[in-house]
mmCIF file of C-alpha atoms in Angstrom:
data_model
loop_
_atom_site.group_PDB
_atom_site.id
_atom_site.type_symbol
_atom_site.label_atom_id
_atom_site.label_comp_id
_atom_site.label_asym_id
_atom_site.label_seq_id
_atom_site.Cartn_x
_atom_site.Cartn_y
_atom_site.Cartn_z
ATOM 1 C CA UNK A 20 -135.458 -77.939 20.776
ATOM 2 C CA UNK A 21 -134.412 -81.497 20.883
ATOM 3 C CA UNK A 22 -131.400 -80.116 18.187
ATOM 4 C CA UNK A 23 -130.129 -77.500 20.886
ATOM 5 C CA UNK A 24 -130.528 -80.615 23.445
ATOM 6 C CA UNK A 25 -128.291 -82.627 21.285
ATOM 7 C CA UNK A 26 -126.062 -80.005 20.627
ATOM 8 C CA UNK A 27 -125.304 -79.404 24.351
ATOM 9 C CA UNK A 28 -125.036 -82.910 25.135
ATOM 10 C CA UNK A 29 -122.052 -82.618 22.429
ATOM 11 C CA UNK A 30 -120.865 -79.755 23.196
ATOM 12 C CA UNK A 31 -120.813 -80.906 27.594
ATOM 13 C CA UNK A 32 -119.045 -84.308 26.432
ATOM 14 C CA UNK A 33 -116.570 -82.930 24.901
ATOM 15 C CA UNK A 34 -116.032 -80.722 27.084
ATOM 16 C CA UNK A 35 -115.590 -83.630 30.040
ATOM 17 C CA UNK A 36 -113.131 -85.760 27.353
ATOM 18 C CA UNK A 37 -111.169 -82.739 27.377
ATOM 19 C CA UNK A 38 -110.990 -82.207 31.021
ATOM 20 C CA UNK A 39 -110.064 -85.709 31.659
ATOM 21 C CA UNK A 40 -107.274 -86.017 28.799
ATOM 22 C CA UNK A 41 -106.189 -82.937 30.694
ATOM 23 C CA UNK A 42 -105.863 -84.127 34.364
ATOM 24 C CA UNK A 43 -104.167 -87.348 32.911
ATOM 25 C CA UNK A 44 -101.738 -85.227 31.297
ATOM 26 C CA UNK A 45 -101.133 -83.454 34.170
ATOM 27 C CA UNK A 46 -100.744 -86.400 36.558
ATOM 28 C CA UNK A 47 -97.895 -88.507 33.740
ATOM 29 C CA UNK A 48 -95.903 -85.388 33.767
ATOM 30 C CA UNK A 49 -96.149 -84.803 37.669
ATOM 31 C CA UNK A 50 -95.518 -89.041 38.097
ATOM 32 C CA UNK A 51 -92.568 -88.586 35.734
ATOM 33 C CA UNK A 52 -91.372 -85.425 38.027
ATOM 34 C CA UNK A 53 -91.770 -87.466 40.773
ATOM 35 C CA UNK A 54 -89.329 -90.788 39.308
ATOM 36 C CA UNK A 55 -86.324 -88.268 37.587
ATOM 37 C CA UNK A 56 -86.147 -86.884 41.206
ATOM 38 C CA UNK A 57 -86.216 -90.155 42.467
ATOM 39 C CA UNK A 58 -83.661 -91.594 40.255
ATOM 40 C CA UNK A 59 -81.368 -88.809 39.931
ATOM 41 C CA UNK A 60 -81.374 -88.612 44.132
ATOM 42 C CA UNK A 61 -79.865 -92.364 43.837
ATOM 43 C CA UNK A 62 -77.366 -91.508 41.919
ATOM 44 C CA UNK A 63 -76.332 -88.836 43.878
ATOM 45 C CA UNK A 64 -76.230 -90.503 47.260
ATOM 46 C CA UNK A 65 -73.656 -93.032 46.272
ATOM 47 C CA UNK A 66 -71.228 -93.110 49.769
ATOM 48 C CA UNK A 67 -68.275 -94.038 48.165
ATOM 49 C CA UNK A 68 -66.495 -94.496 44.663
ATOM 50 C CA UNK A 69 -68.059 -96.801 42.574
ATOM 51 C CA UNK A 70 -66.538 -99.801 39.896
ATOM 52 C CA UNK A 71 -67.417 -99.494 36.779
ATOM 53 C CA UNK A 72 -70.202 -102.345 35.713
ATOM 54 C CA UNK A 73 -72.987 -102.938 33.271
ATOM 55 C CA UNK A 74 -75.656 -102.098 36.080
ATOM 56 C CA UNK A 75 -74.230 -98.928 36.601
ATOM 57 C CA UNK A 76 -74.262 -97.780 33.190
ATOM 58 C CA UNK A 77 -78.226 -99.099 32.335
ATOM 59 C CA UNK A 78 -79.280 -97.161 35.727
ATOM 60 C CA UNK A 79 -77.382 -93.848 34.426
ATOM 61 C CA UNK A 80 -79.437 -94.683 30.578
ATOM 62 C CA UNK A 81 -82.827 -94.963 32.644
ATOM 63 C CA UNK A 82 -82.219 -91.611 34.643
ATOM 64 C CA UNK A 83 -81.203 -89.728 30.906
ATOM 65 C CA UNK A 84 -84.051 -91.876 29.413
ATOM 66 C CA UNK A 85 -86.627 -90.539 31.794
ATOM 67 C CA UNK A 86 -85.388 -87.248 32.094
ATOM 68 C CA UNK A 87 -85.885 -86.999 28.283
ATOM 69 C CA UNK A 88 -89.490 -87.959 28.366
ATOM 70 C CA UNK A 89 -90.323 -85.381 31.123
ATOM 71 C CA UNK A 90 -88.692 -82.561 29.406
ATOM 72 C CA UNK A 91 -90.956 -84.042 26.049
ATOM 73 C CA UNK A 92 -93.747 -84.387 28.065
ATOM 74 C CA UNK A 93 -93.792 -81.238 29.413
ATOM 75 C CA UNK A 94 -93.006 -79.560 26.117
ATOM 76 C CA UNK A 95 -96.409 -80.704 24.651
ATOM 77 C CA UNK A 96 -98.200 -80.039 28.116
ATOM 78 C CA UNK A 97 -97.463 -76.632 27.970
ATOM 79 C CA UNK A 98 -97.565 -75.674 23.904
ATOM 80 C CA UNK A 99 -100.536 -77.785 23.661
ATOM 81 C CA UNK A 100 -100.872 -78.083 20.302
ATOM 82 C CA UNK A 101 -97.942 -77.693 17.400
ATOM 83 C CA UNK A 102 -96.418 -78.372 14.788
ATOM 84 C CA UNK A 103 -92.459 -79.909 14.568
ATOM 85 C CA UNK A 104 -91.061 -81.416 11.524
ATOM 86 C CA UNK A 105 -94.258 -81.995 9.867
ATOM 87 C CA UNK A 106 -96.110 -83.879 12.747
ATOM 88 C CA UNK A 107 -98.238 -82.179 14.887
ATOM 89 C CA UNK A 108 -98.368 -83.071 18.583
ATOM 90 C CA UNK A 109 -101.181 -82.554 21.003
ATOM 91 C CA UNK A 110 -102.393 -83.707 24.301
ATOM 92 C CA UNK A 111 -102.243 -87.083 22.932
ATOM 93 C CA UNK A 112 -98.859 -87.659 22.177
ATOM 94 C CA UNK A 113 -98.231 -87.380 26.383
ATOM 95 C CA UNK A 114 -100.354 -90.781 26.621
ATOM 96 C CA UNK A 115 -98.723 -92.044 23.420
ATOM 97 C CA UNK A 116 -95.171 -91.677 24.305
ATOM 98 C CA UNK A 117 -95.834 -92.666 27.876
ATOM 99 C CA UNK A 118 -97.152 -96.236 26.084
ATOM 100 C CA UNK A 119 -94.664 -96.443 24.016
ATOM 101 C CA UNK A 120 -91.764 -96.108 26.744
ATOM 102 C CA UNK A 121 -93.771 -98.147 29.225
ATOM 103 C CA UNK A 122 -94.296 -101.259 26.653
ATOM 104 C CA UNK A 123 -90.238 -100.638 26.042
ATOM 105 C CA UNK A 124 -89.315 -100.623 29.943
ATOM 106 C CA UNK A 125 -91.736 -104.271 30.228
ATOM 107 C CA UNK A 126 -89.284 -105.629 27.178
ATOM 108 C CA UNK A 127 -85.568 -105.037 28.546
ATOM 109 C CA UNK A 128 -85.893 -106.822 32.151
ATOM 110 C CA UNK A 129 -84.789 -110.150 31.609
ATOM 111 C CA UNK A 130 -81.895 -109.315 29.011
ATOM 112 C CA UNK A 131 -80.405 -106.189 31.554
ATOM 113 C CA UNK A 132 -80.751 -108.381 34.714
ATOM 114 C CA UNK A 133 -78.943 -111.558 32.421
ATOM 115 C CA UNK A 134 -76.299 -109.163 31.373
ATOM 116 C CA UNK A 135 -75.086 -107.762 34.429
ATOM 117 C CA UNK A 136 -75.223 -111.288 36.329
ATOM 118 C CA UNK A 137 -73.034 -112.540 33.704
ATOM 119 C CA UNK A 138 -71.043 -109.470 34.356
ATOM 120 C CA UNK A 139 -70.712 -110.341 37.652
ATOM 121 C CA UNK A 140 -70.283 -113.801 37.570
ATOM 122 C CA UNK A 141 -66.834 -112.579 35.464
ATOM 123 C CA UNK A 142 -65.735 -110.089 37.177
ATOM 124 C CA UNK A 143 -65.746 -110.921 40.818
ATOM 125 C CA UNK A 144 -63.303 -114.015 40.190
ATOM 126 C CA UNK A 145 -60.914 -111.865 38.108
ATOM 127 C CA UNK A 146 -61.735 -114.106 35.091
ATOM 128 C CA UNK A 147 -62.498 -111.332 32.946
ATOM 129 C CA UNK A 148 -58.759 -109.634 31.923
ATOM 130 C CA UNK A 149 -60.412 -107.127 29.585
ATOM 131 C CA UNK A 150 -59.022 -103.174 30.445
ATOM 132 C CA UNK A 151 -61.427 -100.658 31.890
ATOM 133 C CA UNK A 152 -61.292 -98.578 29.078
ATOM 134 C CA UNK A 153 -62.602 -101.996 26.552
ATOM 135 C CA UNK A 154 -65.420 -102.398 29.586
ATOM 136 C CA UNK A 155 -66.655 -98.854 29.661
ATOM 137 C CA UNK A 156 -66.626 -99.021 25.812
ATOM 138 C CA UNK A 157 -68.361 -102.549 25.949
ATOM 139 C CA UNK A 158 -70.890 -101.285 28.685
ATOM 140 C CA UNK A 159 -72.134 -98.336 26.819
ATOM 141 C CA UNK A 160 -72.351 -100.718 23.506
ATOM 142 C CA UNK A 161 -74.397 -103.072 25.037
ATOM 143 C CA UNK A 162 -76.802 -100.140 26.628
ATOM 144 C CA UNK A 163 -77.574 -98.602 23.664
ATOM 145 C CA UNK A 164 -78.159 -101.616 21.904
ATOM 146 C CA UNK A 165 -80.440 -102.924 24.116
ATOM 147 C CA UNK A 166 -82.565 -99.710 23.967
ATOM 148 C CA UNK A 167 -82.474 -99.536 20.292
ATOM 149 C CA UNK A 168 -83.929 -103.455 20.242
ATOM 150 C CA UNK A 169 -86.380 -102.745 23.022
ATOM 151 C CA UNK A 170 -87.751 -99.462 21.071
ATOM 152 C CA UNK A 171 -87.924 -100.922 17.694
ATOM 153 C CA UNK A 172 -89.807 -104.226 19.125
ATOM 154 C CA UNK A 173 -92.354 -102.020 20.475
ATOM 155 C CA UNK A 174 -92.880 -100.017 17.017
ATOM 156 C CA UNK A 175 -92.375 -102.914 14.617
ATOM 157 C CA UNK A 176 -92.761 -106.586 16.092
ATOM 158 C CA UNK A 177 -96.538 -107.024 15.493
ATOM 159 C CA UNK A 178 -97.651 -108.500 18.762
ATOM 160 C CA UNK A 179 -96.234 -105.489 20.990
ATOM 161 C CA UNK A 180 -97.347 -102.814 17.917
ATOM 162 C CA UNK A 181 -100.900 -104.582 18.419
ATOM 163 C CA UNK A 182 -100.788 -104.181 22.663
ATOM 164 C CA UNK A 183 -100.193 -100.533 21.678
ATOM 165 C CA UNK A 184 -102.652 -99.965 19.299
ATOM 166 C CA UNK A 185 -105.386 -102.338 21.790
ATOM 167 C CA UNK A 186 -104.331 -99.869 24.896
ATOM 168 C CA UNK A 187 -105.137 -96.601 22.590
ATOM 169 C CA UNK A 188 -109.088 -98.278 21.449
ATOM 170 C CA UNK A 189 -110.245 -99.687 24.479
ATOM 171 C CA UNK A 190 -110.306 -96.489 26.465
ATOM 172 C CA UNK A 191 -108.554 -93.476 24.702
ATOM 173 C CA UNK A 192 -109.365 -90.739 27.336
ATOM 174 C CA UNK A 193 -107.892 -92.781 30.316
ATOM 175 C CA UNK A 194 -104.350 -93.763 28.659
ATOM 176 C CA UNK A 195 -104.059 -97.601 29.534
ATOM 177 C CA UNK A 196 -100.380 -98.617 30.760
ATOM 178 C CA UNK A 197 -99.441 -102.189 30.765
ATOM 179 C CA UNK A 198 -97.563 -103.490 33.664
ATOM 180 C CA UNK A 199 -94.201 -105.592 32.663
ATOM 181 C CA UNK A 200 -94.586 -109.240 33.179
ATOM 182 C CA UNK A 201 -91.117 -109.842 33.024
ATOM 183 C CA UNK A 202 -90.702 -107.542 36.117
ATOM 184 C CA UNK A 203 -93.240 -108.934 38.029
ATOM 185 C CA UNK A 204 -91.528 -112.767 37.353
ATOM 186 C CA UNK A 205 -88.287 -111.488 39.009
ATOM 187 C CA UNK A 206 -89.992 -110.086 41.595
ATOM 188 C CA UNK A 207 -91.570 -113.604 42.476
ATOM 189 C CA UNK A 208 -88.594 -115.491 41.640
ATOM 190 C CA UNK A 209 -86.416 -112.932 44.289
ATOM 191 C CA UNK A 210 -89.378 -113.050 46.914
ATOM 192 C CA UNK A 211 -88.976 -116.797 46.928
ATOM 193 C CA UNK A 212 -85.266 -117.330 46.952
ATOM 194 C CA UNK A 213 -84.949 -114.636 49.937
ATOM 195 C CA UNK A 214 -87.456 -116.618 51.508
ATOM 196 C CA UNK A 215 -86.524 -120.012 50.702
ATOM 197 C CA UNK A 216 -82.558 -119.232 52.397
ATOM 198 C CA UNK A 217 -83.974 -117.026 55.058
ATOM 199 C CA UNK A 218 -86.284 -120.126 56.140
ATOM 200 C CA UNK A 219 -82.743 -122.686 55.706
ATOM 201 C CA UNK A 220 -80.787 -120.720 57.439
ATOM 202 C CA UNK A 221 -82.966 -118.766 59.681
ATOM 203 C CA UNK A 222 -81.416 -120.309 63.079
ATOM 204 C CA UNK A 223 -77.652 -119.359 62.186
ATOM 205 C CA UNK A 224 -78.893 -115.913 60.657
ATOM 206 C CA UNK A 225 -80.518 -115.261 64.257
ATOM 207 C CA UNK A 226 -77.605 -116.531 66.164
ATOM 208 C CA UNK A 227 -75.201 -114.345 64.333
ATOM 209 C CA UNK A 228 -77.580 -110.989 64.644
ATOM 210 C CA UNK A 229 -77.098 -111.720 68.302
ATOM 211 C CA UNK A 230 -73.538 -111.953 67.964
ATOM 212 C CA UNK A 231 -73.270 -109.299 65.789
ATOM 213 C CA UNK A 232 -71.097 -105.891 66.832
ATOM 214 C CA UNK A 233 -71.710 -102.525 65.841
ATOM 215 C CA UNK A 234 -68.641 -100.889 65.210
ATOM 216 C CA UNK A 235 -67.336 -97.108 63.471
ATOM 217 C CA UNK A 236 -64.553 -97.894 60.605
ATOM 218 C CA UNK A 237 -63.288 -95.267 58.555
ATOM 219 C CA UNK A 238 -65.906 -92.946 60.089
ATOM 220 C CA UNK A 239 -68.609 -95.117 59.122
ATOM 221 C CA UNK A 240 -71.185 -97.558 61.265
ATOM 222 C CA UNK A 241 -69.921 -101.178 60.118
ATOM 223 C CA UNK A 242 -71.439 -104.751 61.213
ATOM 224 C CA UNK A 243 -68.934 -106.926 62.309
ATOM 225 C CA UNK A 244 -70.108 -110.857 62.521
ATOM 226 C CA UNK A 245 -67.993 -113.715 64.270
ATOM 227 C CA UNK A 246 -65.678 -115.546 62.776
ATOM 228 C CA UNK A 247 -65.003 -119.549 63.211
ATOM 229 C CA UNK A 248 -62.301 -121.148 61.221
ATOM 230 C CA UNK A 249 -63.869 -124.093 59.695
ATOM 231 C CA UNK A 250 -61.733 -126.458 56.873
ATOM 232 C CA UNK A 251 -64.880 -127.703 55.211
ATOM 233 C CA UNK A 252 -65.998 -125.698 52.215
ATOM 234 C CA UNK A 253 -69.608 -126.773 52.128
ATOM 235 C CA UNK A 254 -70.015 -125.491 55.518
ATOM 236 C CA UNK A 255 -68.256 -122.136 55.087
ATOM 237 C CA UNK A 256 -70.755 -121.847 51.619
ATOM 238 C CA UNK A 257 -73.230 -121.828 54.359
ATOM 239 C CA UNK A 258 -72.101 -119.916 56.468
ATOM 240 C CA UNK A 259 -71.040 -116.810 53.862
ATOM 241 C CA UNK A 260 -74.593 -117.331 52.444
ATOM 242 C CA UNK A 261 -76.184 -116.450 56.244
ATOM 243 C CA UNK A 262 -73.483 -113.363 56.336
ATOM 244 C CA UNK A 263 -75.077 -112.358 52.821
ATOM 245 C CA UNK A 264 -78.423 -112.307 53.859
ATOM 246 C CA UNK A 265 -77.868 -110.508 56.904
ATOM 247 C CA UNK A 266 -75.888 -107.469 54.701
ATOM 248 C CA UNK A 267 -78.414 -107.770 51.968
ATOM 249 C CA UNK A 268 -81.860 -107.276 54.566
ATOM 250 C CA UNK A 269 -80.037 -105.275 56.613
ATOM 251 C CA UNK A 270 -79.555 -102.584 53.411
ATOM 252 C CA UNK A 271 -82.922 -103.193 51.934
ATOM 253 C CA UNK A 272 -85.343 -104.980 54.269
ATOM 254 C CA UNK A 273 -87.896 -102.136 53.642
ATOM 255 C CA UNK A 274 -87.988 -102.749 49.586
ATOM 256 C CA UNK A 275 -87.815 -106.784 50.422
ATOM 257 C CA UNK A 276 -91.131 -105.739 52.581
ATOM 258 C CA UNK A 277 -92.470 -103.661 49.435
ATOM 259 C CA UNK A 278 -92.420 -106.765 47.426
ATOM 260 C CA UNK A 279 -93.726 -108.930 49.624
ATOM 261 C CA UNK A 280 -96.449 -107.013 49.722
ATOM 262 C CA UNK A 281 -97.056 -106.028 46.129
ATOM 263 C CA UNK A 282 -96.198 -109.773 44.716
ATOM 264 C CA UNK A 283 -99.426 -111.277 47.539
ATOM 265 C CA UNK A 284 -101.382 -108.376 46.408
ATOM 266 C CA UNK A 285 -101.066 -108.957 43.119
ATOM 267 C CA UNK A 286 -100.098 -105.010 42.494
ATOM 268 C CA UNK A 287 -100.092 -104.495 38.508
ATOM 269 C CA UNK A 288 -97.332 -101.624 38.242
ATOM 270 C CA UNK A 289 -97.060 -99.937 34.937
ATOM 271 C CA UNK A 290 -93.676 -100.717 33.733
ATOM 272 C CA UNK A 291 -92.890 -97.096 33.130
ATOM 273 C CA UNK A 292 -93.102 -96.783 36.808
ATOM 274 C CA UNK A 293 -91.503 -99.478 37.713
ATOM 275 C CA UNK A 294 -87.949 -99.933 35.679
ATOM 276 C CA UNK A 295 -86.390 -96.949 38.280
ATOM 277 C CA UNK A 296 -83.179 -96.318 39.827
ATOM 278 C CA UNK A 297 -83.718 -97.870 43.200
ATOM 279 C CA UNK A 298 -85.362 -100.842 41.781
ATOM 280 C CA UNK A 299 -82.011 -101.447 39.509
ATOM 281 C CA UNK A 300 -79.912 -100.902 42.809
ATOM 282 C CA UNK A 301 -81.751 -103.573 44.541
ATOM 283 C CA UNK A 302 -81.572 -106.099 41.934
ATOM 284 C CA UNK A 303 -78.315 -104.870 41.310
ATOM 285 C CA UNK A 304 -77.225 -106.021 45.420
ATOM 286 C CA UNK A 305 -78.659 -109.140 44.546
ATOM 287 C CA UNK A 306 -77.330 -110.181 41.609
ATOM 288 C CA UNK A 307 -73.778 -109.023 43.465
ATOM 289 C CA UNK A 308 -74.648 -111.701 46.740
ATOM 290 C CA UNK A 309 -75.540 -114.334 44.139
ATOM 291 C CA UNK A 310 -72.434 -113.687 42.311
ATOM 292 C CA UNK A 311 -70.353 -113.900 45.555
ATOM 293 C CA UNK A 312 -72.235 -116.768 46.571
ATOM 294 C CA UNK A 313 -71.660 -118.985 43.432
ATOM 295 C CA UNK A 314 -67.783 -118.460 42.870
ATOM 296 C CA UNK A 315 -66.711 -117.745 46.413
ATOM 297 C CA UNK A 316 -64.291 -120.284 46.235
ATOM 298 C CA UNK A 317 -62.260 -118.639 43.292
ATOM 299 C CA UNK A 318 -62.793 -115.121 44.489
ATOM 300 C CA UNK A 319 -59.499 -112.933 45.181
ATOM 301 C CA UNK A 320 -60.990 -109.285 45.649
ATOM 302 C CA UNK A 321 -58.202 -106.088 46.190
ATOM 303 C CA UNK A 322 -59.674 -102.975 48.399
ATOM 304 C CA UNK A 323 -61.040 -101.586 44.800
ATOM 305 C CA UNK A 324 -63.301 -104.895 43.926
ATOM 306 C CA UNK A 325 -65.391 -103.849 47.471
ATOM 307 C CA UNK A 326 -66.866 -100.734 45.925
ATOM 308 C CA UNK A 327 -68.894 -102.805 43.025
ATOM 309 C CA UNK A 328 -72.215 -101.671 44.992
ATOM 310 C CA UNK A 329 -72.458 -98.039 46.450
ATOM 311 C CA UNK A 330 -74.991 -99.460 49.094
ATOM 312 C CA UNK A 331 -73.718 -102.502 50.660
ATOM 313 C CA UNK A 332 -70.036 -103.434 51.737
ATOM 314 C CA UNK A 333 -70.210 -106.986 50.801
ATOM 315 C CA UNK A 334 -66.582 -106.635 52.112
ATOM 316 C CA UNK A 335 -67.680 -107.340 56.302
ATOM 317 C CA UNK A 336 -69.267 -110.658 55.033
ATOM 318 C CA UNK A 337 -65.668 -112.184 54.194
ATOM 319 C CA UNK A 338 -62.745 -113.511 56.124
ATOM 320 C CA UNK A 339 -60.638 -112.054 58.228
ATOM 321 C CA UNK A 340 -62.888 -110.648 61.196
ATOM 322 C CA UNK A 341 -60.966 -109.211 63.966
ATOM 323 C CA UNK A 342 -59.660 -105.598 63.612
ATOM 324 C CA UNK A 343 -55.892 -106.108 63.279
ATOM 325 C CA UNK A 344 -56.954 -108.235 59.892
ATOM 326 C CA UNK A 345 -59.553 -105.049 59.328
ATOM 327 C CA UNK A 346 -56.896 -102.714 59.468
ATOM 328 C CA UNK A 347 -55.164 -104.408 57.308
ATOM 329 C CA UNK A 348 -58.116 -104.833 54.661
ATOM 330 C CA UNK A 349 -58.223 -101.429 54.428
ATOM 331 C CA UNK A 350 -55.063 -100.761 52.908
ATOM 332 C CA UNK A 351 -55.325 -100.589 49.152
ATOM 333 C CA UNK A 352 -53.323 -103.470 47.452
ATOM 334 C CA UNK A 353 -54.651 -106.025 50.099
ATOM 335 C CA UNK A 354 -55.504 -109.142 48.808
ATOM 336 C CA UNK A 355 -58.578 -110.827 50.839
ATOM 337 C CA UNK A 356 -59.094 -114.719 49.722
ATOM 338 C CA UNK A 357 -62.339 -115.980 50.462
ATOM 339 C CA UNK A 358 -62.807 -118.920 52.070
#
C-alpha cells in the first residue's frame, strides 16, 4: 500500500515537472514571438533613408540573432525530443539556449554603446575620411566580432560559465534568467543626465515649447523653434542643448517615462528581453544628441548627414530657422554650419 502511495506521489510529480517545463517552454517561444515582431516592425518603419553607422548594423545582428533563436526554439518545442549531430535536444535545451543568449545580451552593452558613440563622435564632424564601402566592411567586422567574444565569454570565461551552471541548479523547472547589469547602469546613468539638463535648462526648454511652431515640410509635421543670433559660443552650447532635449522627449518621452519608472522600481529585466530594437534606437538618439552636443562647434553636416537617425530630424535643432533658409536646407549639397 504505502509502495503504490509512493509510486503515485512519483508518478503525480513528475507529471507536474513536466507540465511546468512545458508552459515555460511555451511562454520563451511566445516572448521571443512577441520581440522578432517587435524588432523587425522597427526596422520596417524607418520614414526616410538611413546613413550607414555601427548602430544600425548591431540592431539588424539582434533582429537575425533573435529570429534565429525563435526558429531554434520552436524547432525543439514542436519535435520534442531528437537527435541532430549526435546531441540530443529536449525541452531543456529551450531554457538552456534562452540562458545562454540572455547571459550573452547582459555582456555586449557597454562595448556596442562605446562603439557607436565613438562612431559618432567621428563621423558627425567629418573627421573620419574612410569610404562607405571600408565603413560597411568595418561595421559588419566589428559586429561579428563582438558576438563571437560575447558568446565564447559566456561558454568559457569561468565566472559567466559558473552564473550558467548556478541558474540551471537552483531551480531547473522554472529556467532562471539573469537581468544585465550593464543595461540597467546605462539606464541610470541616461535617467540622470536627461534629468540633470532638463532641471538646468528647464525655464528656456519651456519658453521655447511656447514659442514653438508646428509646421508641414516636405509633407511631413516639423517643429520649428526661434532663432536669436547670439556671438557667444557658450551661450549658443546652451541653447542647442535645450533644442536637443526638446527633439529628443518630443520623439521618445513615452520610453524616457518607461525608465523612469522601471530604474525607481527597481524592475530586474532579463537581458534577453531587454537588448531589442527599440531599446538600441533610443540609445542610439542619444548617443546622436550627445555627439552633436560635444563637437557642435566643428560640425559641417550636407542634407545626407541629417538622416543618421530614422526617428528624429536632429536637422530643426540647427541654424538657420526661417523658411527661406529651410528651403534652402533642403536642397541636397547644402552645407549647414552649426553655430
Amino acid at each position: 500500500m504505502a509502495a503504490r502511495l509512493c509510486e503515485n506521489g512519483s508518478g503525480q510529480y513528475h507529471h507536474t515537472h513536466t507540465s511546468q517545463r512545458l508552459e515555460i517552454s511555451y511562454m520563451l517561444v511566445l516572448i521571443m514571438l512577441g520581440k522578432v515582431f517587435l524588432d523587425f516592425f522597427m526596422l520596417q518603419i524607418k520614414a526616410k533613408p538611413v546613413k550607414v553607422s555601427f548602430m544600425g548594423y548591431f540592431c539588424v545582428s539582434v533582429a537575425l540573432l533573435d529570429f534565429t533563436l525563435l526558429l531554434s526554439l520552436c524547432f525543439i518545442f514542436c519535435f520534442e525530443d531528437f537527435a541532430l549531430w549526435g546531441v540530443r535536444f529536449t525541452e531543456y535545451h529551450i531554457c538552456l539556449l534562452t540562458q545562454i543568449c540572455s547571459l550573452t545580451y547582459g555582456l555586449v552593452p557597454f562595448p556596442v554603446y562605446l562603439l557607436a558613440a565613438l562612431d559618432y563622435y567621428s563621423t558627425v564632424s567629418h573627421t573620419s575620411q574612410l569610404p562607405t564601402r571600408a565603413r560597411k566592411l568595418l561595421y559588419g567586422f566589428a559586429v561579428v566580432v563582438i558576438w563571437i567574444a560575447g558568446f565564447f565569454c559566456t561558454l568559457h570565461v569561468p565566472a559567466v560559465s559558473e552564473e550558467l551552471q548556478m541558474q540551471n541548479s537552483v531551480s531547473p523547472s522554472q529556467c532562471p534568467v539573469s537581468g544585465s547589469w550593464q543595461s540597467s547602469s546605462v539606464s541610470w546613468a541616461m535617467v540622470l543626465l536627461l534629468g540633470t539638463a532638463l532641471l538646468a535648462r528647464w525655464k528656456e526648454v519651456t519658453t521655447m515649447l511656447l514659442s514653438a511652431r508646428l509646421l508641414s515640410l516636405s509633407s511631413q509635421p516639423v517643429l520649428m523653434f526661434p532663432y536669436t543670433h547670439n556671438n557667444n559660443s557658450t551661450c549658443c552650447k546652451w541653447q542647442l542643448l535645450s533644442r536637443l532635449l526638446l527633439c529628443f522627449l518630443g520623439t521618445w518621452a513615452p520610453f524616457v517615462a518607461l525608465q523612469v519608472v522601471v530604474v525607481l522600481l527597481g524592475v530586474q529585466i532579463p537581458a534577453y528581453v531587454e537588448m531589442n530594437v527599440p531599446w538600441l534606437c533610443f540609445i542610439n538618439s542619444f548617443l546622436l544628441a550627445a555627439a552633436y552636443w560635444c563637437r557642435c562647434h566643428h560640425v559641417e553636416l550636407t542634407e545626407e548627414g541629417w538622416s543618421t537617425d530614422p526617428f528624429v530630424s536632429w536637422k530643426f535643432c540647427f541654424m538657420p530657422f526661417n523658411n527661406e533658409s529651410t528651403k534652402a536646407a533642403d536642397k541636397p549639397g547644402t552645407v549647414i554650419v552649426i553655430c
